[in-house]
Every structure is written in C-alpha cells, then in structure tokens.
mmCIF file of C-alpha atoms and ligand atoms in Angstrom:
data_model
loop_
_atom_site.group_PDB
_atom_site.id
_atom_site.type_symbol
_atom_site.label_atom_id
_atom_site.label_comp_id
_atom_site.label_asym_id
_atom_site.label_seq_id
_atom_site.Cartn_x
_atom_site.Cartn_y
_atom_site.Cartn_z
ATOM 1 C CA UNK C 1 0.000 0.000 0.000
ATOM 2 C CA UNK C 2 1.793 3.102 -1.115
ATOM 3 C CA UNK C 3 1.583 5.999 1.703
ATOM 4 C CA UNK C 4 0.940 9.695 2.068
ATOM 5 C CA UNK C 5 3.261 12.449 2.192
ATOM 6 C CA UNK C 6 3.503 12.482 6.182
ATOM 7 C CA UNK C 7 3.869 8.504 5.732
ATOM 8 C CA UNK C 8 0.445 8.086 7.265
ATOM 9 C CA UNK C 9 -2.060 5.409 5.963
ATOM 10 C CA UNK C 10 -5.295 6.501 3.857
ATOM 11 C CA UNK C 11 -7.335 6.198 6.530
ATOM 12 C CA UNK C 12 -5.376 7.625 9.324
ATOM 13 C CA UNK C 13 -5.828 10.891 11.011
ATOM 14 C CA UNK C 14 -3.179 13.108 11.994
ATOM 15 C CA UNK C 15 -2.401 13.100 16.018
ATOM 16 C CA UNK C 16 -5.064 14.980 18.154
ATOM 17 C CA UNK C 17 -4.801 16.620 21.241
ATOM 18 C CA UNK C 18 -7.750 17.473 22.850
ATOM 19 C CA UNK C 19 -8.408 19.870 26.072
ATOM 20 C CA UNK C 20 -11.735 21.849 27.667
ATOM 21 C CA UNK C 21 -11.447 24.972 30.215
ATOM 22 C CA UNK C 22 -8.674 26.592 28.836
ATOM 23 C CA UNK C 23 -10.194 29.978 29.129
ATOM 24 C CA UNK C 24 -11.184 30.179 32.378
ATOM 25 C CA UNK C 25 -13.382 33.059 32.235
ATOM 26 C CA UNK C 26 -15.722 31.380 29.340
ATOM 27 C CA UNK C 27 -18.442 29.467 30.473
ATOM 28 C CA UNK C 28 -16.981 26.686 28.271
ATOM 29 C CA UNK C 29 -13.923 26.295 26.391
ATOM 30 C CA UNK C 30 -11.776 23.896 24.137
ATOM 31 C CA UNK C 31 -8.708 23.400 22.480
ATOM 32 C CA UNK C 32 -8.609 21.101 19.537
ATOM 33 C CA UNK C 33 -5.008 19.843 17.356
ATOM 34 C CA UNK C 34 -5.235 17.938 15.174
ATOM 35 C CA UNK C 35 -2.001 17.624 13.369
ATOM 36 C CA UNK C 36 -0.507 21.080 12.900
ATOM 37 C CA UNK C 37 -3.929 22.537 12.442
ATOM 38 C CA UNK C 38 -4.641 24.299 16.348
ATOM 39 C CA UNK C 39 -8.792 25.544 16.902
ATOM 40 C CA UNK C 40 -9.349 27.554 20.185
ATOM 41 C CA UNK C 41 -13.270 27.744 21.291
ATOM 42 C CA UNK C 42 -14.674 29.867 23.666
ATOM 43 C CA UNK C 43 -18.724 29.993 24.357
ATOM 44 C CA UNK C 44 -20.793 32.421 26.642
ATOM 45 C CA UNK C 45 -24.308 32.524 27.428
ATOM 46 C CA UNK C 46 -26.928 31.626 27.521
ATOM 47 C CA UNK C 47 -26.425 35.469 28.424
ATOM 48 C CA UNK C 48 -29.187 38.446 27.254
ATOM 49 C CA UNK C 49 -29.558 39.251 23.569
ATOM 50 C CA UNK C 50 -28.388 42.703 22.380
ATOM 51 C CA UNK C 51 -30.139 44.324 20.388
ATOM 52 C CA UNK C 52 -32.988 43.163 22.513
ATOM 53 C CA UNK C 53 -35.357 43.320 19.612
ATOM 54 C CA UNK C 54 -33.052 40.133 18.423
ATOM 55 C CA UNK C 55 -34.212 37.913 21.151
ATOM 56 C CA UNK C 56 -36.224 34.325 20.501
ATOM 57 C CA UNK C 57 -39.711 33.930 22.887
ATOM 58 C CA UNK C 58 -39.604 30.554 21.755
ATOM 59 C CA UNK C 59 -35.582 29.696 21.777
ATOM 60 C CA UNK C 60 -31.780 30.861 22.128
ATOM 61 C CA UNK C 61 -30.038 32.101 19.235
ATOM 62 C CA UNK C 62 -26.689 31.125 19.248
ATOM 63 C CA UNK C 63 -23.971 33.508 16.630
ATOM 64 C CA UNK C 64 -20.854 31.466 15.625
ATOM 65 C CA UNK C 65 -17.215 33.305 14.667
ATOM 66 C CA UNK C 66 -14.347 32.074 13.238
ATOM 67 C CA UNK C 67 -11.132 33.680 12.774
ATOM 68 C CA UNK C 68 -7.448 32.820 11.593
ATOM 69 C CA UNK C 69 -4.994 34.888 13.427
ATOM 70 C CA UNK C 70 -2.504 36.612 11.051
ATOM 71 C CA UNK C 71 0.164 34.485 12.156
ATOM 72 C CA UNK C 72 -1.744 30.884 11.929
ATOM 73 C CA UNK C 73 -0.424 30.664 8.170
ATOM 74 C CA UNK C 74 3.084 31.006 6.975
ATOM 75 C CA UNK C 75 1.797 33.716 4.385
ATOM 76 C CA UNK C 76 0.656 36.624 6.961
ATOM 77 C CA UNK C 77 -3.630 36.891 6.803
ATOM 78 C CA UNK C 78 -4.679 40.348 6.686
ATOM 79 C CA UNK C 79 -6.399 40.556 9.744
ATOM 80 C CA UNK C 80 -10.560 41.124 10.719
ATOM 81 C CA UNK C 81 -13.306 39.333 9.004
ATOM 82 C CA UNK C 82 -13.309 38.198 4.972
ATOM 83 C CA UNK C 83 -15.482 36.717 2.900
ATOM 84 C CA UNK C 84 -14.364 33.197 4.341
ATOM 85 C CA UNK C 85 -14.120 33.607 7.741
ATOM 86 C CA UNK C 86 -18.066 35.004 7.563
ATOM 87 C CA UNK C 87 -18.680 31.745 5.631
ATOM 88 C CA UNK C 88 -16.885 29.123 7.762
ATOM 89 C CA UNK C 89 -19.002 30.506 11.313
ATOM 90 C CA UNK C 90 -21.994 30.096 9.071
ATOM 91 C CA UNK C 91 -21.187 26.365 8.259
ATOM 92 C CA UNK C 92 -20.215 26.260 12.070
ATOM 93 C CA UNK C 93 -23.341 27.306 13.087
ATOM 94 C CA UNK C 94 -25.402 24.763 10.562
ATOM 95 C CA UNK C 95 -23.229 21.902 11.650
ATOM 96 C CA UNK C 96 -24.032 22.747 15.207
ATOM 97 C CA UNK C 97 -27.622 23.441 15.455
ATOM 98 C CA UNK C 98 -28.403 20.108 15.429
ATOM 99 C CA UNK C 99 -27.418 19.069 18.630
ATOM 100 C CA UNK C 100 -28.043 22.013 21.226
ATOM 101 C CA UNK C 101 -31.690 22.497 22.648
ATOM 102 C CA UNK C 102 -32.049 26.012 21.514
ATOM 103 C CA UNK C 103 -35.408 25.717 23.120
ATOM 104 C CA UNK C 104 -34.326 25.280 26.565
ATOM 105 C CA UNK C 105 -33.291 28.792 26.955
ATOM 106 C CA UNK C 106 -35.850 30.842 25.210
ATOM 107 C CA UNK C 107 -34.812 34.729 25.440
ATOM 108 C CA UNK C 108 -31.184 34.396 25.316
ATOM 109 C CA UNK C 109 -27.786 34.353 22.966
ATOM 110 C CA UNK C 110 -25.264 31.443 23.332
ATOM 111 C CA UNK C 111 -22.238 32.709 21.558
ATOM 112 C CA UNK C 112 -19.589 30.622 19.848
ATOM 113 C CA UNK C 113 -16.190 32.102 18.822
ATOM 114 C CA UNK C 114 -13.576 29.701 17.375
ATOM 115 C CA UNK C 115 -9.900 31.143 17.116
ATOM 116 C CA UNK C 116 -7.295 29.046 14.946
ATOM 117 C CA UNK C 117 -3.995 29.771 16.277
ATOM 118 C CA UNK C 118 -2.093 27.616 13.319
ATOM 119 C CA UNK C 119 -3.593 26.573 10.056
ATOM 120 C CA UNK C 120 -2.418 23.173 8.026
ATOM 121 C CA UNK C 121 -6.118 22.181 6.539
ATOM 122 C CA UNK C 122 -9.053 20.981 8.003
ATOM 123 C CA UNK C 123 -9.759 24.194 10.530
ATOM 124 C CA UNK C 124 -13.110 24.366 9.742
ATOM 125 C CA UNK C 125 -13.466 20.784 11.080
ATOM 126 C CA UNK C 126 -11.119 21.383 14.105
ATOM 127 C CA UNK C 127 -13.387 24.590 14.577
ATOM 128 C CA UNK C 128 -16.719 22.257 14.858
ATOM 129 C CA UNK C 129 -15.118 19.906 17.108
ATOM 130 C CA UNK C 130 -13.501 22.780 19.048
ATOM 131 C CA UNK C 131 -16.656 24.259 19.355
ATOM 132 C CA UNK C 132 -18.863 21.076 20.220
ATOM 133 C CA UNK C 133 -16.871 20.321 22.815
ATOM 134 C CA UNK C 134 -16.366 24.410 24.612
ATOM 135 C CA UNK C 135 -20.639 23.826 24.012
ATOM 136 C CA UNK C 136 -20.739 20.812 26.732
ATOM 137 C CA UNK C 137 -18.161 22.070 28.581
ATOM 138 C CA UNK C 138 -20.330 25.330 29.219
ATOM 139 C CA UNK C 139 -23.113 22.693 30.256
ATOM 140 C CA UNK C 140 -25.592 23.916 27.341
ATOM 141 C CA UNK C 141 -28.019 21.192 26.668
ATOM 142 C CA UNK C 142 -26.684 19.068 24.009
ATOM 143 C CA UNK C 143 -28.069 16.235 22.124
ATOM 144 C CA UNK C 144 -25.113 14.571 21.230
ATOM 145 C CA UNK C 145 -21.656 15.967 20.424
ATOM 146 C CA UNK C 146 -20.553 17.144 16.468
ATOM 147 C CA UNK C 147 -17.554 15.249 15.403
ATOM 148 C CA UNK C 148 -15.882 16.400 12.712
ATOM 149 C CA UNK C 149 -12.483 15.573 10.163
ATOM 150 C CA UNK C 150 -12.434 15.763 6.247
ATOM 151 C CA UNK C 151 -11.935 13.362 3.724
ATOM 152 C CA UNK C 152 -11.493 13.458 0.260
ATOM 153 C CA UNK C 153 -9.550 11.972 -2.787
ATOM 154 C CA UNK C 154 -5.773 12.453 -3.525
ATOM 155 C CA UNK C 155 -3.573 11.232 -5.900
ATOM 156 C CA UNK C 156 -6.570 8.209 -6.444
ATOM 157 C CA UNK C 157 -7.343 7.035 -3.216
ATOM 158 C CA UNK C 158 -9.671 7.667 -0.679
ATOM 159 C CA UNK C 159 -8.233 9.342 2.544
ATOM 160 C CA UNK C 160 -9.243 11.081 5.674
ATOM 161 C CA UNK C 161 -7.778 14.190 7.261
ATOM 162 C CA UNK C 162 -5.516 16.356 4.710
ATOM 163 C CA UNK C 163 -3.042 18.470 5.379
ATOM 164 C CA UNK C 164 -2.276 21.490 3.496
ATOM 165 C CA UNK C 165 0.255 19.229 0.951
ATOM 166 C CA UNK C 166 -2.607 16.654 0.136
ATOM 167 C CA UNK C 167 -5.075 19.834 -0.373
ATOM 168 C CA UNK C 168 -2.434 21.466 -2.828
ATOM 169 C CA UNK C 169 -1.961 18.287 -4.903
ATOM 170 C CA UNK C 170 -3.682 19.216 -8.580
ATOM 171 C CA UNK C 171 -7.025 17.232 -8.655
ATOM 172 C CA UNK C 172 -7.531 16.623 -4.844
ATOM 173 C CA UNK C 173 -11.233 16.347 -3.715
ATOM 174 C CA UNK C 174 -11.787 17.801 -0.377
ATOM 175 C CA UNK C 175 -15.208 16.791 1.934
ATOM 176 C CA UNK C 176 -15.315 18.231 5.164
ATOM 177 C CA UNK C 177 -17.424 16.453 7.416
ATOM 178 C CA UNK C 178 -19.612 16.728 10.580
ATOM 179 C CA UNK C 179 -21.180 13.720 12.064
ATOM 180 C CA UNK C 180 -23.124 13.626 15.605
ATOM 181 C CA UNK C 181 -22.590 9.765 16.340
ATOM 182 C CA UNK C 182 -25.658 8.897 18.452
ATOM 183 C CA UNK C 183 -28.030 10.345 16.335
ATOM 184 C CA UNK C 184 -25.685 8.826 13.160
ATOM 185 C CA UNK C 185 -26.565 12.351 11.889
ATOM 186 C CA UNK C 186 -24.564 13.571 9.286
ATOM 187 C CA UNK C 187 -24.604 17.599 9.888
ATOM 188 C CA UNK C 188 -21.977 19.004 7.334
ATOM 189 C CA UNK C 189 -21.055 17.872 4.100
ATOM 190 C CA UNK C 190 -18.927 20.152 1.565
ATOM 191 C CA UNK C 191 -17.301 18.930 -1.600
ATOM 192 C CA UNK C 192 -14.522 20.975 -3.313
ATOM 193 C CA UNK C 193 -13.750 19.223 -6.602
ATOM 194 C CA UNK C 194 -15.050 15.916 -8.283
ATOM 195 C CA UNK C 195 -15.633 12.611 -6.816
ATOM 196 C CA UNK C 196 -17.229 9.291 -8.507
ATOM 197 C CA UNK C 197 -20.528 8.130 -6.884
ATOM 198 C CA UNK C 198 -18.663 5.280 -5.668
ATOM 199 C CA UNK C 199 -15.663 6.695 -4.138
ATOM 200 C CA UNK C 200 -18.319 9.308 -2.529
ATOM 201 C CA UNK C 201 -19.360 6.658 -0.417
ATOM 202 C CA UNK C 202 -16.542 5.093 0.531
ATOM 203 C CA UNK C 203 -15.396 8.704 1.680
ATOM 204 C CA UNK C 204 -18.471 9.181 3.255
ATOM 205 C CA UNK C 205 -18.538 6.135 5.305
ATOM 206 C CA UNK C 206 -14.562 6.542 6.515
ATOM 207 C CA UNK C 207 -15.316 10.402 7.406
ATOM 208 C CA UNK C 208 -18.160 8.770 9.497
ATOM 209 C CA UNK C 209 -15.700 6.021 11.254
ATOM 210 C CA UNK C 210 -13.483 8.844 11.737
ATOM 211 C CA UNK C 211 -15.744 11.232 13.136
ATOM 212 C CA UNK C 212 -16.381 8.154 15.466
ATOM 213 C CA UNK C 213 -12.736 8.014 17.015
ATOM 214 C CA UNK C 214 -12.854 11.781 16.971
ATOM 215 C CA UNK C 215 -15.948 11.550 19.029
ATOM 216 C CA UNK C 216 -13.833 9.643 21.279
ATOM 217 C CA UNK C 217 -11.352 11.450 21.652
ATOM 218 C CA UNK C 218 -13.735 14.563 22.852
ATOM 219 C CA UNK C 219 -15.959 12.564 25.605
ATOM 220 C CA UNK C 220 -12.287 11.533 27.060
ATOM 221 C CA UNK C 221 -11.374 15.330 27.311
ATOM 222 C CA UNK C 222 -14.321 15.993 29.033
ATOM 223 C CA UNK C 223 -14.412 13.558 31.187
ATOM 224 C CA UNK C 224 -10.648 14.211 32.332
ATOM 225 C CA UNK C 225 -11.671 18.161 33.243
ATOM 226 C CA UNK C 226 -14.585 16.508 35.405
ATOM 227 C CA UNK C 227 -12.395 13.752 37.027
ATOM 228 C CA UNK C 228 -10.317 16.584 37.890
ATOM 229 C CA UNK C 229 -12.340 18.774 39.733
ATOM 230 C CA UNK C 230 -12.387 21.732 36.833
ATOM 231 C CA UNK C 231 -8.444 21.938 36.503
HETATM 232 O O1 LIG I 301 -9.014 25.131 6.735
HETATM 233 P P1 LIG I 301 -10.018 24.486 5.853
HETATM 234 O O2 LIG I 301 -9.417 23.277 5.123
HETATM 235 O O3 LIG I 301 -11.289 24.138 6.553
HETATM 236 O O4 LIG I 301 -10.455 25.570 4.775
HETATM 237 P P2 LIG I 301 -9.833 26.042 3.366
HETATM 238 O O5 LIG I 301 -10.498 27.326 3.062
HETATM 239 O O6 LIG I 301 -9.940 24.917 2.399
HETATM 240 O O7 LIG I 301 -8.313 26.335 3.670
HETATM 241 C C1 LIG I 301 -7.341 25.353 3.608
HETATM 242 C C2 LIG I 301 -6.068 25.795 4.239
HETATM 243 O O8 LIG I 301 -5.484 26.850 3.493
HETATM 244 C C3 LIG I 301 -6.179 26.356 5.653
HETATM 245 O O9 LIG I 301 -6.347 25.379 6.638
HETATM 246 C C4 LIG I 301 -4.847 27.074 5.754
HETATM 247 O O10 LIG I 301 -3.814 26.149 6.042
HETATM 248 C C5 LIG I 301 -4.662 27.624 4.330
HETATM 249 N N1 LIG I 301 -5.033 29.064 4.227
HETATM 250 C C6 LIG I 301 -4.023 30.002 4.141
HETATM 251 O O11 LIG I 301 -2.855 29.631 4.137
HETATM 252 N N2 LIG I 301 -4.329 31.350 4.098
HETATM 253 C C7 LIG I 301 -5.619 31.766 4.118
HETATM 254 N N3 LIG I 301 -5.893 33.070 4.072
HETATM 255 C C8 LIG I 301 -6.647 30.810 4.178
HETATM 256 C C9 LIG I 301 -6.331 29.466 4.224
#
C-alpha cells in the first residue's frame, strides 16, 4: 500500500490533542489539534440578547465566529473578518444546530467564537469539534456531540484528514465532514472538486468512522476536566 506524504495510511488521522477549560473566564472552552492545524473555542451565554429586539420567545439564538490569526499561516492573513471567515461561522453554526436544545433557553444568545492559532487544513473541522466540545463544557443542553475531520480523494485514493500538501496536490477532492454519532446524523457535508458516486461513499462512510474516534477522543477530554475537579 503506497503511503501519504507524512507517511500516514489513507485512513489515518493526523495526532489529536484534545483539552476543555482553557479559558477560564468562558463558560466553556476547548482546544482542539489535530495535526498542525490548532482551533481555540470559547462559548458564553446563555447570556441576554443585544439588540434586545433580536431575542427568541420561543428559543436561544446562538452567533458562531471564526477567525485565523494573522500568524496561523506562513503567508501573513490580513487581519478582521473576509469573505471566508463570515462563511466558515456560518457552516459552524449549521453543523451545530443540530445538537443544542435552543429551546431550553428561550430569550437568550449562546455565543460561539472559534480562534485558529495555526492553520495546516481541516480548521473548519477542528473549529466544529472545538466548538462542540467548549458547548458541553459550558453545560448547554446538548443532544449529542458534532464530530468532525475531512476526507477526500488524492492522488486516487480515498483518505481522511488532509493536510495542506494533500489539499495542494492538482485534482484533490476535499469533503469536510460533521457527524453527531448517536443520532448517526450527518450535519456538514462540503465537496470541493469531483468525486465518482462510488468513491463518494466510501469517503463518506470513513469520514463517518473517523468522526467516530474523533468523538472519542472529545468525551475523554471531558471527562478528564470533570475527574479533575475543573483543573
Ligand atoms: O481550513 P479548511 O481546510 O477548513 O479551509 P480552506 O479554506 O480549504 O483552507 C485550507 C487551508 O489553506 C487552511 O487550513 C490554511 O492552512 C490555508 N489558508 C491560508 O494559508 N491562508 C488563508 N488566508 C486561508 C487558508
């Protein structure tokens, strides 16, 4: 079986670090790494709406940021929001709203801001998991935890988790994924480039086994800040 660039196997994910209440002021928090690729979340609320005219009678409305700090890529980012960024916290946000119970705290804002300290692929995916997990860890009512990794096609095979080489190879397919496990809900699904039907779903299916171990990985981290009396 010939091997990736970083010598891993097709359907092996970088390493992954994992970590909640690491900003001890938000009401939840979460570092994710996955690889090189490093997503910071940080939730508050459910805390009043402003404007006020904003508010839900019915449910919470939760906003979702994401940001790249100028110095997470090797070529500086101009700083403040672009056309991406604005994108990304909307696919956040959609990949999310799934799981919370919105309707448990009618009148109020849950906020979600996702900070990626260094960039090598995937941060949109390290932002979801980031943010699932900064979402549980402020004790918002969840109905299962988002999971998420890419996948995609390079060089003819399947594979899961790319880093930036893989993405910059001429042809490559990229798929980010979100998956909630217990509800085997799929909740993001992006395609950049072409893909046959039946490499789709074998993509599909390892982004889902993936998102599994991933999944993992979070309820651990969790677990370990509770075992551990908050520190
Ligand atoms: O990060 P993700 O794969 O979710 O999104 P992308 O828009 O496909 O970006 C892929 C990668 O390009 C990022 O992870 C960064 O490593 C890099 N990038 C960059 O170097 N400079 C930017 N302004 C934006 C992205």
């Amino acid at each position: 079986m010939s091997e990736r660039p970083d010598g891993r196997k097709f359907d092996e994910m970088r390493d992954i670090e994992a970590k909640v209440g690491v900003i001890k002021k938000a009401n939840g928090s979460a570092m994710f790494r996955i690889g090189k690729t490093i997503a910071i979340a940080g939730v508050y609320g459910p805390k009043e709406v402003h404007p006020k005219h904003m508010e839900d009678p019915e449910k919470a409305i939760m906003k979702c940021y994401y940001n790249m700090y100028s110095f997470s890529v090797p070529e500086r980012k101009r700083p403040g929001p672009d056309r991406r960024s604005i994108e990304i916290g909307m696919v956040m946000k959609n990949a999310l709203l799934p799981v919370v119970n919105l309707k448990e705290y009618p009148r109020t804002a849950i906020e979600v801001f996702v900070n990626i300290i260094q960039a090598d692929a995937g941060t949109r995916c390290a932002a979801i998991s980031a943010a699932s997990m900064a979402l549980a860890d402020a004790g918002i009512s969840m109905k299962d935890m988002v999971s998420s990794v890419a996948v995609g096609h390079v060089n003819n095979e399947v594979v899961v988790d790319l880093n930036k080489e893989e993405e910059d190879v001429e042809g490559t397919t990229d798929m980010p994924m979100a998956y909630a496990p217990r509800m085997n809900k799929i909740t993001l699904l992006q395609l950049d480039g072409k893909i046959s039907k039946e490499k789709l779903k074998k993509a599909i299916s390892l982004g889902m086994k993936s998102c599994k171990k991933v999944y993992e990985i979070q309820k651990k981290a969790l677990k370990e800040k509770y075992s551990n009396n908050g520190e």
